[in-house]
PDB file of C-alpha atoms in Angstrom:
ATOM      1  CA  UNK A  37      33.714 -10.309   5.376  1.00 52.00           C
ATOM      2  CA  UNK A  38      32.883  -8.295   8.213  1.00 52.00           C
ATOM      3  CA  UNK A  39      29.529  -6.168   8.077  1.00 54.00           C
ATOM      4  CA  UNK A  40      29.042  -2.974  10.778  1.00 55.00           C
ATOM      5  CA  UNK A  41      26.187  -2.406  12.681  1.00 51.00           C
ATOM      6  CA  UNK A  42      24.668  -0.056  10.157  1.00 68.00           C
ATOM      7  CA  UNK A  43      23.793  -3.028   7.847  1.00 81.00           C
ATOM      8  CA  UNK A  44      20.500  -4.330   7.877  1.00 89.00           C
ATOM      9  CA  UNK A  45      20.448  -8.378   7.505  1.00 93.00           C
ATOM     10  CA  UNK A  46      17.488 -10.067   6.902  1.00 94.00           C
ATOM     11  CA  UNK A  47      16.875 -13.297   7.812  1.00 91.00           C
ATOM     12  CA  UNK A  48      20.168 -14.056   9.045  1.00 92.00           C
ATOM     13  CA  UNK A  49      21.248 -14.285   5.544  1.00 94.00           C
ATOM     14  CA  UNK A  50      20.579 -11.637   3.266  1.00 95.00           C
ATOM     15  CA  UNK A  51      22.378  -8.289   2.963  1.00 96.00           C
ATOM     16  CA  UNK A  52      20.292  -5.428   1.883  1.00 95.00           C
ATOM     17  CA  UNK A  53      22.287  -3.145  -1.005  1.00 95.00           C
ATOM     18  CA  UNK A  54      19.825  -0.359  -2.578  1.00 94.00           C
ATOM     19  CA  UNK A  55      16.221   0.153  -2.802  1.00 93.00           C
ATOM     20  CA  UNK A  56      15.155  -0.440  -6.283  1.00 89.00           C
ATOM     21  CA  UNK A  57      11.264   0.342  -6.411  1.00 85.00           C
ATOM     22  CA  UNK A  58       8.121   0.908  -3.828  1.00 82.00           C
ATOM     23  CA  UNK A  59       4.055   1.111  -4.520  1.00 71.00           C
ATOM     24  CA  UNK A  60       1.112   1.549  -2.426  1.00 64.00           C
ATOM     25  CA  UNK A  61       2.296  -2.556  -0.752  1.00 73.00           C
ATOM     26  CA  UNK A  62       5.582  -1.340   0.206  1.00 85.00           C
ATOM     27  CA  UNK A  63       9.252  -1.111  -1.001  1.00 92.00           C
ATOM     28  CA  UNK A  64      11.659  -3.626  -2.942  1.00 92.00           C
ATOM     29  CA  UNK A  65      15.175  -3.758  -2.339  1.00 94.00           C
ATOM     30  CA  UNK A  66      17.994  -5.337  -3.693  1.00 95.00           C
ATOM     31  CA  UNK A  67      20.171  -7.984  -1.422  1.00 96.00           C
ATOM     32  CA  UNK A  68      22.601 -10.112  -1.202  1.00 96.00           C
ATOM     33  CA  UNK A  69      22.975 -13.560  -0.164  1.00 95.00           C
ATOM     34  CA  UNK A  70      26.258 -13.242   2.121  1.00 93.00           C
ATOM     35  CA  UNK A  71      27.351 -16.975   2.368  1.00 92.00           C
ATOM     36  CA  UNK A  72      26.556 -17.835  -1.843  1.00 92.00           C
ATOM     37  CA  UNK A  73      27.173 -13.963  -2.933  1.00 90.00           C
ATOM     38  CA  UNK A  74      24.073 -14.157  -5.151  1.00 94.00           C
ATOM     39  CA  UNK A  75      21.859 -10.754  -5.475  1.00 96.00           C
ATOM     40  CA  UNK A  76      18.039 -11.295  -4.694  1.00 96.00           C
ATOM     41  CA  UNK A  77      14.967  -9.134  -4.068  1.00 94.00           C
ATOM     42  CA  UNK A  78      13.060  -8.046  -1.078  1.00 95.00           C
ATOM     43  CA  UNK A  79      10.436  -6.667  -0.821  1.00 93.00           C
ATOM     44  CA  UNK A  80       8.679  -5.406   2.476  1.00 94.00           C
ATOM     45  CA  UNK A  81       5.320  -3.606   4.163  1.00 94.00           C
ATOM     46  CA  UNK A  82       4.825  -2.810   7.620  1.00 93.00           C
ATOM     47  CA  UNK A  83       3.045  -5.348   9.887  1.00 92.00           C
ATOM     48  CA  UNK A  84       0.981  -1.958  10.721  1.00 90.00           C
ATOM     49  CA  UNK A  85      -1.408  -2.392   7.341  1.00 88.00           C
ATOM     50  CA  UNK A  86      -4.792  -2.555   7.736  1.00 86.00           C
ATOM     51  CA  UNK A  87      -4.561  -4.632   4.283  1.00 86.00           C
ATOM     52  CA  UNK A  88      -1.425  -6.636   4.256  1.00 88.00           C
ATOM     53  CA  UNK A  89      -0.777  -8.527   1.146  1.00 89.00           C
ATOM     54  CA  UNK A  90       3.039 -10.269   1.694  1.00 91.00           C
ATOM     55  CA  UNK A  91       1.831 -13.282   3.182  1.00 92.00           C
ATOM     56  CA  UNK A  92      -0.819 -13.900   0.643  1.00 92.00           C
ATOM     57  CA  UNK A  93       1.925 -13.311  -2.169  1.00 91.00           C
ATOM     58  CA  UNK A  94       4.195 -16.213  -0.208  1.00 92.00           C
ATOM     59  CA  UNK A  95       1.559 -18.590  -0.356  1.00 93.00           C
ATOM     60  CA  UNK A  96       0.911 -17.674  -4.158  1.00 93.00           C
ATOM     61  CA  UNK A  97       4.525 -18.516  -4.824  1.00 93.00           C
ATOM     62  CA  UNK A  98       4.240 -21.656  -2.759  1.00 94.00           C
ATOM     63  CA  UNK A  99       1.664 -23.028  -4.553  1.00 95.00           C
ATOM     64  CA  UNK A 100       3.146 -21.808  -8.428  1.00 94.00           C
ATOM     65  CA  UNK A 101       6.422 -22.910  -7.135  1.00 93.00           C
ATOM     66  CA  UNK A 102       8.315 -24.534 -10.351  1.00 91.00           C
ATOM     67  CA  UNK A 103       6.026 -22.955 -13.031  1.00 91.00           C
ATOM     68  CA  UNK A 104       7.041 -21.390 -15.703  1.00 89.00           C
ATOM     69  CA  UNK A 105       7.176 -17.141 -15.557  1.00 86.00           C
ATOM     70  CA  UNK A 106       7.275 -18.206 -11.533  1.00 90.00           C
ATOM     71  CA  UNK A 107       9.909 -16.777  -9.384  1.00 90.00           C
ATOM     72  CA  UNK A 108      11.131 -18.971  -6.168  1.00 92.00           C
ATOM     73  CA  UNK A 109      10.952 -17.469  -3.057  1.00 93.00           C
ATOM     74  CA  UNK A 110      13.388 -18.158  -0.873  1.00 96.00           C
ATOM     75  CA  UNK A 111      12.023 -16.783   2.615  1.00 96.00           C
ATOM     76  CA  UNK A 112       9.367 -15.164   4.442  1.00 96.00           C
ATOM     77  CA  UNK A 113       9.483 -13.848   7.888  1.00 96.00           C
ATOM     78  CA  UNK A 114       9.345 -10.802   9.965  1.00 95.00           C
ATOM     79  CA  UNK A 115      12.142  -8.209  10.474  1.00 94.00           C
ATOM     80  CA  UNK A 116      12.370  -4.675  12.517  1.00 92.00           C
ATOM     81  CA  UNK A 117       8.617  -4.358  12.158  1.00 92.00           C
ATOM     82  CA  UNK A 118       7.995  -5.616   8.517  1.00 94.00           C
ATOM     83  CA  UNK A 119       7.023  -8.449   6.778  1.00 95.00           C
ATOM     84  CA  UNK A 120       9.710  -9.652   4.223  1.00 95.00           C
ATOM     85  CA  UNK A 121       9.999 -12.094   1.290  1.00 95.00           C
ATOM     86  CA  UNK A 122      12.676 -12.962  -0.460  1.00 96.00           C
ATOM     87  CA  UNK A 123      12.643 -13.907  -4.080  1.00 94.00           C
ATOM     88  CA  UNK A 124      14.663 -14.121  -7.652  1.00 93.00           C
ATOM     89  CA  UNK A 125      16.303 -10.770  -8.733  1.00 91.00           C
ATOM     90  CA  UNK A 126      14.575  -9.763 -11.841  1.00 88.00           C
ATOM     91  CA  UNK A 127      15.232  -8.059 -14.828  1.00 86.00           C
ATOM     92  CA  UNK A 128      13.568  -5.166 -17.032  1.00 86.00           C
ATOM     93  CA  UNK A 129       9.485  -5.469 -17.140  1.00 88.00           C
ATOM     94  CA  UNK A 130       7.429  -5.358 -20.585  1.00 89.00           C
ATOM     95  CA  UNK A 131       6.983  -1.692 -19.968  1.00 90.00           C
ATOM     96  CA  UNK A 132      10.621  -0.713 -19.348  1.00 90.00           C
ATOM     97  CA  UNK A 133      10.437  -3.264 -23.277  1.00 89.00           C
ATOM     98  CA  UNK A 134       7.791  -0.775 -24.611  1.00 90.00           C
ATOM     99  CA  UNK A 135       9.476   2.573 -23.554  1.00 89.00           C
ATOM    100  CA  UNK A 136      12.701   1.204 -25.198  1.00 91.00           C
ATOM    101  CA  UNK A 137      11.434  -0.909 -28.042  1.00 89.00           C
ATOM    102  CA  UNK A 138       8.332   1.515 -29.370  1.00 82.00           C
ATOM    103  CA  UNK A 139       7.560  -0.705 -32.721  1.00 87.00           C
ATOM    104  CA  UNK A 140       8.038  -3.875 -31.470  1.00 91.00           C
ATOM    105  CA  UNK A 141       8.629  -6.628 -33.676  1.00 93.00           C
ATOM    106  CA  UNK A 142       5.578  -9.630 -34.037  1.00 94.00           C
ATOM    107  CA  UNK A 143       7.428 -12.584 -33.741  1.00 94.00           C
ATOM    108  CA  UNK A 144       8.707 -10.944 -30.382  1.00 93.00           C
ATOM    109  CA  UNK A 145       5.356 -10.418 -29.418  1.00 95.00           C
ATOM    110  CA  UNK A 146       3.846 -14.081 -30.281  1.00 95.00           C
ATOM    111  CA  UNK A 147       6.612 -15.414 -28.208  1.00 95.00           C
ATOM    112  CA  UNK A 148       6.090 -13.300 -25.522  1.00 94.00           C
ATOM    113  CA  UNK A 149       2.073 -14.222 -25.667  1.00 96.00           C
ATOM    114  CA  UNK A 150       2.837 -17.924 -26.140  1.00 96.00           C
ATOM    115  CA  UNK A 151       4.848 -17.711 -22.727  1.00 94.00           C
ATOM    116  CA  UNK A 152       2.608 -15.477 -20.771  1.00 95.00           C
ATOM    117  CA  UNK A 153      -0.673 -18.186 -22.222  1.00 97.00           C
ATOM    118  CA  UNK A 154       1.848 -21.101 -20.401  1.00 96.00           C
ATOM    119  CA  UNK A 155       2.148 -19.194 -17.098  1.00 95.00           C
ATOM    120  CA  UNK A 156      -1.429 -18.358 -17.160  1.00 97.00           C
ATOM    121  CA  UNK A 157      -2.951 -21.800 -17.571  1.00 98.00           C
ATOM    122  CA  UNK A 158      -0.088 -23.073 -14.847  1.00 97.00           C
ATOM    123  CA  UNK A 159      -1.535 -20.398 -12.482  1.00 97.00           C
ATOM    124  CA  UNK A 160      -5.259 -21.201 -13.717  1.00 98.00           C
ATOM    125  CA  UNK A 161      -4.432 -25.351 -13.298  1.00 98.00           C
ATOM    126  CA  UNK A 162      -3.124 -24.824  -9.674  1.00 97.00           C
ATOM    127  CA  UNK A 163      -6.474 -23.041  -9.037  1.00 97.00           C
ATOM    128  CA  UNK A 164      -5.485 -18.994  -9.045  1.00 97.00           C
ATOM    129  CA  UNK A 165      -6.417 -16.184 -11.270  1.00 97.00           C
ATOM    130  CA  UNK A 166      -4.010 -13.432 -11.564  1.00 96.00           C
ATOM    131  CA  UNK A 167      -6.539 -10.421 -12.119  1.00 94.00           C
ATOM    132  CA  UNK A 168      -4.074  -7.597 -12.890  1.00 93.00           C
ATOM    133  CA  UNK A 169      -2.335  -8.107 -16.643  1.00 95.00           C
ATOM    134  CA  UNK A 170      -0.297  -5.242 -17.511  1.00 94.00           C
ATOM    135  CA  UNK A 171       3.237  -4.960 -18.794  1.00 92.00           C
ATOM    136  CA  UNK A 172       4.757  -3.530 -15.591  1.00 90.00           C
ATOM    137  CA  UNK A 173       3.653  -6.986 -13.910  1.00 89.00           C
ATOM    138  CA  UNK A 174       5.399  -9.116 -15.955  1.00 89.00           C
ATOM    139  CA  UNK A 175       9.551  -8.698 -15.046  1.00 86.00           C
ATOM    140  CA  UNK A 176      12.225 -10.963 -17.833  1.00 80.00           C
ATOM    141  CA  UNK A 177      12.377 -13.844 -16.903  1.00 70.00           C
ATOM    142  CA  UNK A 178       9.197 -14.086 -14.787  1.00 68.00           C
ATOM    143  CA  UNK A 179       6.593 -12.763 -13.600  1.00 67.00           C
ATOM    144  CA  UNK A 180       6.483 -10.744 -10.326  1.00 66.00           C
ATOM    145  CA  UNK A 181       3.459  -9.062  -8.032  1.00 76.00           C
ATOM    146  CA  UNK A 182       0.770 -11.516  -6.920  1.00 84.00           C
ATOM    147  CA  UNK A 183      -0.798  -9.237  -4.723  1.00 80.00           C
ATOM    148  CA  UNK A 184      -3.841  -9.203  -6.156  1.00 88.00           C
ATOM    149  CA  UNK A 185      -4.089 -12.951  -7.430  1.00 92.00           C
ATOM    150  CA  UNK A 186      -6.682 -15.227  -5.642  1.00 94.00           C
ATOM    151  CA  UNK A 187      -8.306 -18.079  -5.819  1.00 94.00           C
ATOM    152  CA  UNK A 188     -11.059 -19.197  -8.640  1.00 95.00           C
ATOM    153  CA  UNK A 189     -11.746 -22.306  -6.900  1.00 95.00           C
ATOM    154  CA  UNK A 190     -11.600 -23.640  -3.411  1.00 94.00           C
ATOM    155  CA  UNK A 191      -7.664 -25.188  -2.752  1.00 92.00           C
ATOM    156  CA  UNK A 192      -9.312 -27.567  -0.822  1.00 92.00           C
ATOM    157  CA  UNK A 193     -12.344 -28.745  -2.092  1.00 94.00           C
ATOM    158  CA  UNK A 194     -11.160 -28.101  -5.500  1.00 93.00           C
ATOM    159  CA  UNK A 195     -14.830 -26.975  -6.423  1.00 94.00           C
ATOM    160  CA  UNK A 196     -15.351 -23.193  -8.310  1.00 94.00           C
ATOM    161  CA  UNK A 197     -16.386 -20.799  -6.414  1.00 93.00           C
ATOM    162  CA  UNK A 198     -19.237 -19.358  -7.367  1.00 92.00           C
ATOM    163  CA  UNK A 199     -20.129 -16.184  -9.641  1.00 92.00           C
ATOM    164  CA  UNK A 200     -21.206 -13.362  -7.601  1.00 88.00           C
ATOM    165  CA  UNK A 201     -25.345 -12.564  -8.722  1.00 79.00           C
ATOM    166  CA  UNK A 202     -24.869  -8.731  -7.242  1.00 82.00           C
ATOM    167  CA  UNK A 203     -22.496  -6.837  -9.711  1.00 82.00           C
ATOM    168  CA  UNK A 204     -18.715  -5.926  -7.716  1.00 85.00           C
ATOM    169  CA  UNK A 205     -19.151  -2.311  -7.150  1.00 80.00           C
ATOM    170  CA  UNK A 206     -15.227  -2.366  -6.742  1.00 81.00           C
ATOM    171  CA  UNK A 207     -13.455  -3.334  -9.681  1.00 87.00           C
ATOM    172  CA  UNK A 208     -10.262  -5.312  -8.853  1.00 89.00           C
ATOM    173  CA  UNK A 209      -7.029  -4.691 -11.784  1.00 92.00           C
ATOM    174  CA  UNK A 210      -6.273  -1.945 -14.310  1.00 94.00           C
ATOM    175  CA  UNK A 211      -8.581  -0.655 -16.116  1.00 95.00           C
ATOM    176  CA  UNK A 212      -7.049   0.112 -18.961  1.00 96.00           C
ATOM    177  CA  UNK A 213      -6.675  -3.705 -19.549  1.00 97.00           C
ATOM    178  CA  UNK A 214      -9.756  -5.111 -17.923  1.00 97.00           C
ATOM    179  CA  UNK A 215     -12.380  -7.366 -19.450  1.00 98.00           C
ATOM    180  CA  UNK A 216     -15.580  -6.751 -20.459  1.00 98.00           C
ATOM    181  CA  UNK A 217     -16.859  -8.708 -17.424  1.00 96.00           C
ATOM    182  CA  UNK A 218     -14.852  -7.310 -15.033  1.00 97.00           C
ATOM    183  CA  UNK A 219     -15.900  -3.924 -16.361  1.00 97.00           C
ATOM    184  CA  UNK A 220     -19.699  -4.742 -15.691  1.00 95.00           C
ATOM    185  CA  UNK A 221     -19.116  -5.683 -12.284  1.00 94.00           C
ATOM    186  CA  UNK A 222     -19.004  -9.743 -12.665  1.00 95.00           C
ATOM    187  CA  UNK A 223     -16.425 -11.921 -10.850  1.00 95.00           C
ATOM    188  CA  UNK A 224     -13.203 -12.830 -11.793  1.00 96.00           C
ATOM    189  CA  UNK A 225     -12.706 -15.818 -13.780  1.00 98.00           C
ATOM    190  CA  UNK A 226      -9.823 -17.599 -15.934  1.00 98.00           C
ATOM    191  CA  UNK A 227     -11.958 -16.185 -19.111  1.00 98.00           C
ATOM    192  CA  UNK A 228     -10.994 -12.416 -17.646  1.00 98.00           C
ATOM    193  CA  UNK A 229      -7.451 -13.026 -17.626  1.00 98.00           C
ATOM    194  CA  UNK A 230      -6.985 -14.629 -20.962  1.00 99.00           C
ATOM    195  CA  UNK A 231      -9.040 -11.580 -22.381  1.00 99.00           C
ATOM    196  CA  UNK A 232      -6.566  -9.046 -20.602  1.00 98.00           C
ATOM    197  CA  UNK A 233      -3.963 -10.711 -21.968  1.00 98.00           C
ATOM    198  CA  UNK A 234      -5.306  -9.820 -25.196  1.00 98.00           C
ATOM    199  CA  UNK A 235      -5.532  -6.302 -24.702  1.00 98.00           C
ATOM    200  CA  UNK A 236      -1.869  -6.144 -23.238  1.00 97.00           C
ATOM    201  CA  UNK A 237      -0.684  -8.028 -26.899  1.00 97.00           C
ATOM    202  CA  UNK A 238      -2.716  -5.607 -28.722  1.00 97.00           C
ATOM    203  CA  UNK A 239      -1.222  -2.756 -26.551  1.00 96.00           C
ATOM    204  CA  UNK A 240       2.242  -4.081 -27.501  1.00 95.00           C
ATOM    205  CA  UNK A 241       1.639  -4.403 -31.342  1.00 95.00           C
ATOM    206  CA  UNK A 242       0.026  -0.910 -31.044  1.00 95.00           C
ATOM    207  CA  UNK A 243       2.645   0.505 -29.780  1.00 91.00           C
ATOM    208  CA  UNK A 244       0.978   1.435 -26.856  1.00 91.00           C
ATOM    209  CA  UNK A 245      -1.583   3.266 -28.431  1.00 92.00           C
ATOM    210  CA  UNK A 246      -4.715   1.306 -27.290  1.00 95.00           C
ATOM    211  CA  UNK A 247      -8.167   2.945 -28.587  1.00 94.00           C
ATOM    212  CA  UNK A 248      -8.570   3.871 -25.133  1.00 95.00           C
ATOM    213  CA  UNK A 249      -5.278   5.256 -24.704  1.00 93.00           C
ATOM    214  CA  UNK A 250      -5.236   8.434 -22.993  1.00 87.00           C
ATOM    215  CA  UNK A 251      -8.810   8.861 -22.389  1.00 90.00           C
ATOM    216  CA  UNK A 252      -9.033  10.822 -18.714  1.00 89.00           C
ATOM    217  CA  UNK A 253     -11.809  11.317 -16.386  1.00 89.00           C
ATOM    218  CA  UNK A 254     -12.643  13.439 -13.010  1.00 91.00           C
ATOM    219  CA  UNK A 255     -12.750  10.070 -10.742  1.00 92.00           C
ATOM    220  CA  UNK A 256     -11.826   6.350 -11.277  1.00 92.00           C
ATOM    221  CA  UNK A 257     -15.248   5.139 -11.385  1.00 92.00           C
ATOM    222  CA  UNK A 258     -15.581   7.127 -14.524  1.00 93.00           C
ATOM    223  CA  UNK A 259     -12.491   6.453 -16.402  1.00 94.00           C
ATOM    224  CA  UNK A 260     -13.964   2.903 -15.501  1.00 95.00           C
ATOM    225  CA  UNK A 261     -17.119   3.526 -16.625  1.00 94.00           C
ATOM    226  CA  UNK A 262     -15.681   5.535 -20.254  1.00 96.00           C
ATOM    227  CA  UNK A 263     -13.485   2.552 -20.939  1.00 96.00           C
ATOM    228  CA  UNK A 264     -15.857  -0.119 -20.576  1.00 96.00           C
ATOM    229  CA  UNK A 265     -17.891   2.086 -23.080  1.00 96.00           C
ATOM    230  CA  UNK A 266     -15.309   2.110 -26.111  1.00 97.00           C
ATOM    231  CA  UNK A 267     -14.707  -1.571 -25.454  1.00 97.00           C
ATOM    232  CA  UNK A 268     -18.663  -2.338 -25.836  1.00 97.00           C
ATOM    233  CA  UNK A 269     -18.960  -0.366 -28.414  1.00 96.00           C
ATOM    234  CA  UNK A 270     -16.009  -0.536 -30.571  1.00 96.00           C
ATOM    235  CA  UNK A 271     -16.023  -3.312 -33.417  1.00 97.00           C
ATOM    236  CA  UNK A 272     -13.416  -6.072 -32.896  1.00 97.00           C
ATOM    237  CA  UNK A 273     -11.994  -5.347 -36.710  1.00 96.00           C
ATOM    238  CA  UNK A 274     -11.825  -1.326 -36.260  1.00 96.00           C
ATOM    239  CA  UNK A 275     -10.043  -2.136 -33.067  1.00 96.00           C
ATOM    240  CA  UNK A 276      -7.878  -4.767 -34.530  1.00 96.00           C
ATOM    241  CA  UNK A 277      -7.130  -2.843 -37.878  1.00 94.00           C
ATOM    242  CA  UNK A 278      -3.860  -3.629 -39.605  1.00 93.00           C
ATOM    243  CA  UNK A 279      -2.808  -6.476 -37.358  1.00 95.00           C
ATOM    244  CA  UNK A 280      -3.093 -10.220 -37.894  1.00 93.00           C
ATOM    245  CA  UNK A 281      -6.485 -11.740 -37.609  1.00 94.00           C
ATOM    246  CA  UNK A 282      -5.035 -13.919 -34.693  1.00 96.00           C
ATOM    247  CA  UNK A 283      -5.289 -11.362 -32.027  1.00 97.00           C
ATOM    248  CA  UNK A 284      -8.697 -10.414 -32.853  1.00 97.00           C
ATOM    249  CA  UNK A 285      -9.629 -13.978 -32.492  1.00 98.00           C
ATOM    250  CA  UNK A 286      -7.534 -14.346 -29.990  1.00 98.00           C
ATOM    251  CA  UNK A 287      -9.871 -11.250 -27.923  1.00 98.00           C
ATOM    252  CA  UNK A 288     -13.392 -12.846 -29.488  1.00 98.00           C
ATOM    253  CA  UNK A 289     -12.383 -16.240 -28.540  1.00 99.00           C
ATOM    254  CA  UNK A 290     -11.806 -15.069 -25.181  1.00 99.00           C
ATOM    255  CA  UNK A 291     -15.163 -12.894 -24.899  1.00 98.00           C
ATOM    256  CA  UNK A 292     -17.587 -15.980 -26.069  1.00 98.00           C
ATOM    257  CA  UNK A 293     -16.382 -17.736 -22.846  1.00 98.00           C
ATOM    258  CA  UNK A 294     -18.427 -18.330 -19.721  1.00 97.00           C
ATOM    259  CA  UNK A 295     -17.689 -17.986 -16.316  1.00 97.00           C
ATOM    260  CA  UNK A 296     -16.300 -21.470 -15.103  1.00 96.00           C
ATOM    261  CA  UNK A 297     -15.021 -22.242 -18.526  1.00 98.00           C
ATOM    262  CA  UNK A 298     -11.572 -23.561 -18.666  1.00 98.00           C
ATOM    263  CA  UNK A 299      -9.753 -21.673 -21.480  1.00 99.00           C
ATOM    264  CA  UNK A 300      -8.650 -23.797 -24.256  1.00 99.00           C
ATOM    265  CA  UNK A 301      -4.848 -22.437 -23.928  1.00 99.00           C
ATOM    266  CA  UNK A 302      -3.654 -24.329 -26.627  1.00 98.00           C
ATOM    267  CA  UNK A 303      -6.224 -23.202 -29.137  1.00 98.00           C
ATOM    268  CA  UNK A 304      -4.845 -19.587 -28.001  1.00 98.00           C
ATOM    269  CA  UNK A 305      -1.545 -20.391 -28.866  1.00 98.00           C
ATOM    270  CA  UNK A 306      -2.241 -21.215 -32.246  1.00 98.00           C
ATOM    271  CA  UNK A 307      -4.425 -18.219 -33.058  1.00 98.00           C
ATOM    272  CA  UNK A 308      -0.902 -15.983 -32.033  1.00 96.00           C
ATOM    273  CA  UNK A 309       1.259 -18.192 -34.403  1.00 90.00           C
TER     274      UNK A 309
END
């Protein structure tokens, strides 16, 4: 097949088709491989950023490679003034499953925790914390944006790094599903993402009516600040109510944890089941 000079190939190798998304890091596009004719992603940013995250992501998947919920990347590199990398094409995300599928059913949502618990302690055992749960981060069959993921421990020492004594004045994630340490400013640990994994189950069960669901606020800092309030001072049960005890153990389990705790994952799989 012959291609014209208006095609942009990346890499040598892959064709781009469409753009498919874009956020504040960039744009995503969907290729194709022109010598196997298999469709991938790309995503790019321009090597102008003051705060370029592509490269990090690259070495996230290099180090996750062959995990489960881990998409391979295929290639990273420079092209026509952006930084590229090229991974697995990827399906719907949880919340393209929750605008679909409003009441959906518990056994879907186990499995799904079960699975996101496994990627999580793969991602926690190879030394990174993910730091932004939420559903539009997690694509079928994998998960998808690292951006934000770093490093709980030092990859070559091996040795945690250590909790911040100054409260982060900068909160790092979504709010909506943050922990209550995050929320008050402490560094972010395995505990953190276990516990935002609870709240994105809960949101899922709840149809995506969280307790905190549609609060708003003049500034970020205090939709922050409002949300870390309810989850304070809300009672696990009343926010739990009607659901199986699991995920409120699930959510207290994860709360009574300290800061370089490892979480015990396979305790948290059997409070879901």
């Amino acid at each position: 097949m012959e291609y014209s000079s208006k095609d942009v190939i990346v890499g040598d190798q892959w064709l781009v088709l469409s753009k498919i998304g874009e956020g504040s890091f960039g744009e995503v596009f969907k290729a194709k491989d022109i010598d196997l004719n298999r469709f991938y992603a790309i995503k790019r940013e321009s090597l102008e950023l003051e705060y370029p995250q592509l490269h990090h992501e690259s070495v996230m998947y290099d180090v996750l490679a062959g995990g489960p919920c881990i998409p391979k990347c295929h290639w990273y590199g420079q092209h026509d003034g952006f930084d590229c990398i090229v991974i697995d094409l990827l399906g719907s995300s949880l919340k393209d499953l929750q605008a679909t599928v409003r009441d959906i059913p518990l056994d879907i949502v186990i499995d799904l925790g079960c699975q996101l618990i496994s990627c999580l302690e793969h991602m926690h055992d190879r030394g990174i914390v993910y730091r932004d749960i939420k559903p539009e981060n997690f694509l079928f069959p994998a998960s998808f944006d690292f951006g934000l993921a770093t490093w709980w421990r030092n990859p070559k020492t091996k040795k945690p790094y250590p909790e911040c004594k100054k409260p982060i004045k900068f909160k790092t994630g979504t709010a909506r599903y943050a922990s209550l340490n995050v929320h008050r400013g402490r560094t972010h640990s395995r505990r953190d993402d276990m516990e935002s994994l609870g709240y994105l189950l809960l949101d899922l069960l709840l149809a995506g009516e969280l307790p905190w669901s549609g609060v708003t606020a003049r500034s970020s800092k205090a939709g922050w600040d409002r949300l870390k309030e309810i989850k304070e001072e809300m009672l696990l049960e009343d926010m739990c109510l009607g659901l199986p005890h699991g995920i409120m153990d699930f959510i207290d389990y994860t709360r009574r944890l300290r800061f370089n705790d490892r979480p015990d994952y396979d305790h948290l799989r059997r409070l879901l089941r």
